[in-house]
Amino acid sequence: AVAALARDVVKIYGRGDTAVRALDGATLSIPAGRFTAVMGPSGSGKSTLMHALAGLDTVNEGQVLIGDTDLAGLSERQRTLLRREHVGFVFQSFNLVPTLTAAENIELPLTLAGRRADRAWIDELVEMLGLADRLLHRPAELSGGQQQRVAVARALAARPRIVFADEPTGNLDSRAGEALLGFLRHAAHELGQTIVMVTHDATAAAYADQVVFLADGRVVGELPAPTVPEIL
Ligand code: ADP
Ligand code: ADP
């Protein structure tokens, strides 16, 4: 099954002389229940493609599907509701709410969707991400790595169909990074969660099931990834 699909997507920022063609015919299919890594040089369109696939932004041309819903037919409000229901996003800069505790940040997607938290699932996430003794802290009282893990827990809290993570190991030391990558693999392989991760780091990408390469706003290649724990 396909969890999300971009077909021949063009995304242009700005207009006239200063317009930037951030995506220039990008086509990518995200298989459900797998861990996909997206790599490519800075400026190649990785973040723009994630934002398009997540329904955070509209595109100028081409087609974007989340599940079997074509985003082109939706109003902004409908897109927001679809995103709340089916998409988790780990932002590069975390985007945690500074006035809320870690626990409140993690449950925010459920609060916004008016849904009751699945206690056992939230507890499992908190446990697996090593956040149990940090739940009452506000973001400013957490390390960068802890904030990043809270952002990951928040993205998974509502059990969305698909989770996007933009450089989720960017602020972590290698040990914390490996723990987080191991967790993302577990989420895909044991829990059936679809994960899409942008990374600059080939070691991080090797935790994924497949690696997609972008250049100049297009997908230019795709490889199955070797699994790091076995080869190291
Ligand atoms: P990557 O994530 O691979 O670094 P991005 O998707 O962030 O690439 O950016 C692709 C191109 O689009 C770059 O040239 C970038 O400067 C430009 N870009 C990204 N976001 C915006 C924006 N909001 N406004 C204008 N240009 C943007
Ligand atoms: P990345 O590391 O993924 O390339 P950036 O640092 O390029 O991320 O972008 C961070 C944020 O700034 C994104 O929300 C992106 O849309 C925005 N952005 C990137 N390039 C530009 C630009 N040239 N003009 C305006 N906004 C931009």
Short mmCIF file of C-alpha atoms and ligand atoms in Angstrom, two decimals:
data_model
loop_
_atom_site.label_atom_id
_atom_site.label_comp_id
_atom_site.label_asym_id
_atom_site.label_seq_id
_atom_site.Cartn_x
_atom_site.Cartn_y
_atom_site.Cartn_z
CA ALA A 1 0.00 0.00 0.00
CA VAL A 2 1.08 3.58 -0.63
CA ALA A 3 0.90 5.93 2.38
CA ALA A 4 1.60 9.10 0.40
CA LEU A 5 2.44 10.00 -3.16
CA ALA A 6 3.87 13.01 -5.01
CA ARG A 7 3.60 12.91 -8.80
CA ASP A 8 5.35 15.42 -11.08
CA VAL A 9 5.21 18.06 -8.38
CA VAL A 10 6.35 21.61 -9.09
CA LYS A 11 6.68 24.08 -6.22
CA ILE A 12 7.68 27.67 -6.88
CA TYR A 13 8.46 30.13 -4.09
CA GLY A 14 8.06 33.82 -4.84
CA ARG A 15 7.37 35.26 -8.27
CA GLY A 16 9.00 37.09 -11.15
CA ASP A 17 12.77 37.54 -11.12
CA THR A 18 13.18 36.16 -7.61
CA ALA A 19 11.06 33.02 -8.09
CA VAL A 20 12.69 29.76 -6.92
CA ARG A 21 11.64 26.43 -8.44
CA ALA A 22 12.15 24.39 -5.26
CA LEU A 23 10.51 21.27 -6.76
CA ASP A 24 10.76 20.68 -10.48
CA GLY A 25 8.84 17.53 -11.36
CA ALA A 26 9.37 15.53 -8.16
CA THR A 27 7.81 12.05 -8.11
CA LEU A 28 7.94 9.91 -4.98
CA SER A 29 5.83 7.09 -3.62
CA ILE A 30 6.02 6.38 0.12
CA PRO A 31 5.32 2.71 0.91
CA ALA A 32 3.15 2.14 3.99
CA GLY A 33 4.76 0.62 7.07
CA ARG A 34 8.30 1.27 5.91
CA PHE A 35 11.08 3.62 6.92
CA THR A 36 12.18 5.86 4.03
CA ALA A 37 15.16 8.23 4.17
CA VAL A 38 15.42 11.27 1.90
CA MET A 39 18.90 12.60 1.11
CA GLY A 40 20.29 15.29 -1.17
CA PRO A 41 22.34 18.47 -1.16
CA SER A 42 21.21 21.54 0.75
CA GLY A 43 18.63 23.38 -1.35
CA SER A 44 17.65 20.29 -3.38
CA GLY A 45 14.04 20.50 -2.15
CA LYS A 46 13.92 17.92 0.66
CA SER A 47 12.06 20.09 3.16
CA THR A 48 9.73 21.43 0.47
CA LEU A 49 8.84 17.89 -0.63
CA MET A 50 8.18 16.83 2.99
CA HIS A 51 5.95 19.85 3.53
CA ALA A 52 4.05 19.08 0.31
CA LEU A 53 3.58 15.38 1.15
CA ALA A 54 2.49 16.27 4.68
CA GLY A 55 -0.14 18.70 3.40
CA LEU A 56 1.56 21.59 5.20
CA ASP A 57 1.85 23.49 1.95
CA THR A 58 0.20 23.48 -1.47
CA VAL A 59 2.04 22.91 -4.76
CA ASN A 60 1.92 24.73 -8.10
CA GLU A 61 1.66 21.67 -10.34
CA GLY A 62 1.35 17.93 -10.05
CA GLN A 63 -0.50 15.67 -7.66
CA VAL A 64 -0.11 14.93 -3.93
CA LEU A 65 -2.01 12.12 -2.22
CA ILE A 66 -2.17 11.22 1.46
CA GLY A 67 -3.54 7.71 1.52
CA ASP A 68 -6.03 7.89 -1.34
CA THR A 69 -7.03 11.51 -0.72
CA ASP A 70 -5.93 13.96 -3.41
CA LEU A 71 -4.95 17.19 -1.64
CA ALA A 72 -5.82 19.28 -4.69
CA GLY A 73 -9.51 18.89 -4.00
CA LEU A 74 -9.32 20.12 -0.40
CA SER A 75 -9.84 23.53 1.16
CA GLU A 76 -7.18 24.76 3.58
CA ARG A 77 -9.45 23.79 6.47
CA GLN A 78 -9.98 20.27 5.08
CA ARG A 79 -6.24 19.93 4.57
CA THR A 80 -5.64 20.90 8.22
CA LEU A 81 -8.17 18.32 9.41
CA LEU A 82 -6.66 15.60 7.19
CA ARG A 83 -3.21 16.45 8.54
CA ARG A 84 -4.39 16.31 12.16
CA GLU A 85 -5.98 12.95 11.50
CA HIS A 86 -3.25 11.27 9.47
CA VAL A 87 0.10 13.09 9.62
CA GLY A 88 2.80 13.60 12.24
CA PHE A 89 5.64 16.02 11.64
CA VAL A 90 8.96 16.37 13.46
CA PHE A 91 10.20 19.85 12.61
CA GLN A 92 13.90 20.58 12.34
CA SER A 93 13.58 23.22 15.04
CA PHE A 94 11.13 21.06 17.10
CA ASN A 95 8.36 23.75 17.24
CA LEU A 96 7.50 22.79 20.82
CA VAL A 97 5.12 25.12 22.65
CA PRO A 98 7.31 26.86 25.26
CA THR A 99 4.53 27.37 27.82
CA LEU A 100 3.49 23.70 27.85
CA THR A 101 5.19 20.85 29.67
CA ALA A 102 6.71 17.93 27.78
CA ALA A 103 3.62 15.83 28.55
CA GLU A 104 1.28 18.57 27.31
CA ASN A 105 3.36 19.04 24.16
CA ILE A 106 3.26 15.31 23.46
CA GLU A 107 -0.54 15.21 23.82
CA LEU A 108 -1.12 18.41 21.85
CA PRO A 109 -2.13 16.67 18.58
CA LEU A 110 -4.81 14.76 20.48
CA THR A 111 -5.96 17.88 22.30
CA LEU A 112 -6.24 19.76 18.98
CA ALA A 113 -8.13 16.90 17.37
CA GLY A 114 -10.45 16.67 20.38
CA ARG A 115 -9.42 13.05 20.88
CA ARG A 116 -8.76 11.23 24.11
CA ALA A 117 -5.17 10.10 24.62
CA ASP A 118 -4.48 6.37 24.41
CA ARG A 119 -2.71 6.15 27.79
CA ALA A 120 -0.93 2.86 27.14
CA TRP A 121 0.43 4.12 23.81
CA ILE A 122 1.61 7.46 25.22
CA ASP A 123 3.27 5.64 28.14
CA GLU A 124 4.99 3.27 25.71
CA LEU A 125 6.28 6.18 23.61
CA VAL A 126 7.53 8.03 26.68
CA GLU A 127 9.23 4.89 27.95
CA MET A 128 10.85 3.99 24.63
CA LEU A 129 12.10 7.53 24.14
CA GLY A 130 13.45 7.79 27.68
CA LEU A 131 11.32 10.78 28.64
CA ALA A 132 9.61 9.42 31.75
CA ASP A 133 11.44 11.69 34.21
CA ARG A 134 11.10 14.79 32.01
CA LEU A 135 7.34 14.94 31.50
CA LEU A 136 6.70 17.92 33.77
CA HIS A 137 9.54 20.02 32.35
CA ARG A 138 8.97 22.84 29.90
CA PRO A 139 11.05 22.93 26.69
CA ALA A 140 13.49 25.53 28.07
CA GLU A 141 14.34 23.09 30.88
CA LEU A 142 15.15 20.28 28.44
CA SER A 143 18.36 19.58 26.51
CA GLY A 144 18.28 19.76 22.70
CA GLY A 145 18.20 15.98 22.52
CA GLN A 146 15.32 15.76 24.99
CA GLN A 147 13.37 18.40 23.06
CA GLN A 148 13.96 16.42 19.86
CA ARG A 149 12.63 13.27 21.51
CA VAL A 150 9.56 15.14 22.79
CA ALA A 151 8.99 16.33 19.21
CA VAL A 152 9.18 12.69 18.00
CA ALA A 153 6.77 11.51 20.72
CA ARG A 154 4.36 14.31 19.77
CA ALA A 155 4.49 13.32 16.09
CA LEU A 156 3.57 9.73 16.98
CA ALA A 157 1.09 10.43 19.80
CA ALA A 158 -2.06 10.33 17.66
CA ARG A 159 -0.84 7.23 15.76
CA PRO A 160 -0.90 9.03 12.42
CA ARG A 161 -0.83 7.09 9.17
CA ILE A 162 2.50 8.71 8.28
CA VAL A 163 5.25 10.53 10.20
CA PHE A 164 7.72 12.93 8.60
CA ALA A 165 10.94 13.80 10.42
CA ASP A 166 13.15 16.61 9.12
CA GLU A 167 16.73 15.93 10.28
CA PRO A 168 15.59 14.32 13.54
CA THR A 169 19.14 13.46 14.62
CA GLY A 170 20.60 16.86 13.76
CA ASN A 171 20.86 17.95 17.40
CA LEU A 172 21.80 14.63 18.94
CA ASP A 173 25.17 13.13 19.82
CA SER A 174 25.84 9.85 18.04
CA ARG A 175 24.61 7.65 20.87
CA ALA A 176 21.31 9.51 21.31
CA GLY A 177 21.00 9.64 17.51
CA GLU A 178 21.39 5.87 17.21
CA ALA A 179 18.80 5.32 19.95
CA LEU A 180 16.33 7.55 18.12
CA LEU A 181 17.00 5.87 14.76
CA GLY A 182 16.57 2.46 16.39
CA PHE A 183 13.23 3.66 17.74
CA LEU A 184 12.09 4.87 14.30
CA ARG A 185 13.01 1.47 12.81
CA HIS A 186 11.11 -0.25 15.58
CA ALA A 187 8.09 1.98 14.94
CA ALA A 188 8.13 1.00 11.25
CA HIS A 189 8.94 -2.70 11.56
CA GLU A 190 7.16 -3.68 14.77
CA LEU A 191 4.32 -1.14 14.88
CA GLY A 192 3.69 -0.71 11.15
CA GLN A 193 4.24 3.04 11.31
CA THR A 194 5.18 4.74 8.03
CA ILE A 195 8.23 6.97 8.60
CA VAL A 196 9.88 9.43 6.20
CA MET A 197 13.10 11.03 7.40
CA VAL A 198 15.22 13.75 5.84
CA THR A 199 18.88 13.41 6.71
CA HIS A 200 22.32 14.57 5.63
CA ASP A 201 23.91 11.67 7.42
CA ALA A 202 24.57 8.43 5.50
CA THR A 203 24.83 6.46 8.75
CA ALA A 204 21.37 7.67 9.75
CA ALA A 205 20.00 6.86 6.28
CA ALA A 206 21.30 3.30 6.59
CA TYR A 207 18.73 2.66 9.33
CA ALA A 208 15.99 3.12 6.75
CA ASP A 209 14.53 0.46 4.45
CA GLN A 210 15.15 2.59 1.39
CA VAL A 211 16.94 5.81 0.57
CA VAL A 212 15.65 8.35 -1.93
CA PHE A 213 17.97 10.96 -3.44
CA LEU A 214 16.93 14.45 -4.48
CA ALA A 215 18.81 16.91 -6.68
CA ASP A 216 17.55 20.17 -8.16
CA GLY A 217 13.98 19.58 -7.06
CA ARG A 218 13.67 16.06 -8.47
CA VAL A 219 13.98 12.52 -7.20
CA VAL A 220 17.07 11.26 -9.02
CA GLY A 221 17.56 7.86 -7.45
CA GLU A 222 16.40 5.27 -4.98
CA LEU A 223 18.30 2.50 -3.22
CA PRO A 224 17.44 -0.16 -0.70
CA ALA A 225 19.48 0.65 2.42
CA PRO A 226 21.68 -1.88 4.17
CA THR A 227 20.71 -2.15 7.82
CA VAL A 228 23.39 -0.59 9.96
CA PRO A 229 23.24 -2.72 13.10
CA GLU A 230 24.06 -5.82 11.04
CA ILE A 231 26.96 -4.31 9.09
CA LEU A 232 28.69 -2.37 11.89
P1 ADP B 1 16.48 21.33 1.33
O1 ADP B 1 15.52 20.92 2.39
O2 ADP B 1 16.89 20.20 0.42
O3 ADP B 1 17.67 22.08 1.84
P2 ADP B 1 14.47 23.26 0.67
O4 ADP B 1 13.24 22.52 0.30
O5 ADP B 1 14.58 23.86 2.03
O6 ADP B 1 15.71 22.33 0.34
O7 ADP B 1 14.69 24.43 -0.38
C1 ADP B 1 14.67 24.24 -1.79
C2 ADP B 1 14.87 25.59 -2.44
O8 ADP B 1 13.75 26.41 -2.17
C3 ADP B 1 16.08 26.37 -1.93
O9 ADP B 1 16.59 27.10 -3.00
C4 ADP B 1 15.48 27.27 -0.86
O10 ADP B 1 16.26 28.42 -0.66
C5 ADP B 1 14.14 27.58 -1.46
N1 ADP B 1 13.11 27.85 -0.44
C6 ADP B 1 12.71 26.99 0.53
N2 ADP B 1 11.73 27.53 1.29
C7 ADP B 1 11.51 28.75 0.77
C8 ADP B 1 10.62 29.81 1.10
N3 ADP B 1 9.75 29.70 2.10
N4 ADP B 1 10.67 30.94 0.34
C9 ADP B 1 11.55 31.05 -0.66
N5 ADP B 1 12.41 30.09 -1.05
C10 ADP B 1 12.39 28.95 -0.34
P1 ADP B 2 16.93 22.94 5.35
O1 ADP B 2 18.02 22.70 6.34
O2 ADP B 2 15.91 21.88 5.28
O3 ADP B 2 17.46 23.33 4.02
P2 ADP B 2 16.42 25.68 5.65
O4 ADP B 2 17.30 26.15 6.74
O5 ADP B 2 16.77 25.85 4.22
O6 ADP B 2 16.11 24.17 5.94
O7 ADP B 2 14.97 26.28 5.84
C1 ADP B 2 14.40 26.47 7.11
C2 ADP B 2 13.07 27.23 6.89
O8 ADP B 2 13.31 28.42 6.15
C3 ADP B 2 12.07 26.42 6.10
O9 ADP B 2 10.78 26.64 6.68
C4 ADP B 2 12.11 26.98 4.70
O10 ADP B 2 10.84 26.92 4.07
C5 ADP B 2 12.52 28.41 4.96
N1 ADP B 2 13.40 28.88 3.87
C6 ADP B 2 14.41 28.21 3.31
N2 ADP B 2 14.98 28.93 2.32
C7 ADP B 2 14.28 30.10 2.28
C8 ADP B 2 14.36 31.27 1.47
N3 ADP B 2 15.27 31.39 0.50
N4 ADP B 2 13.48 32.25 1.71
C9 ADP B 2 12.57 32.14 2.67
N5 ADP B 2 12.44 31.06 3.46
C10 ADP B 2 13.28 30.06 3.27
#
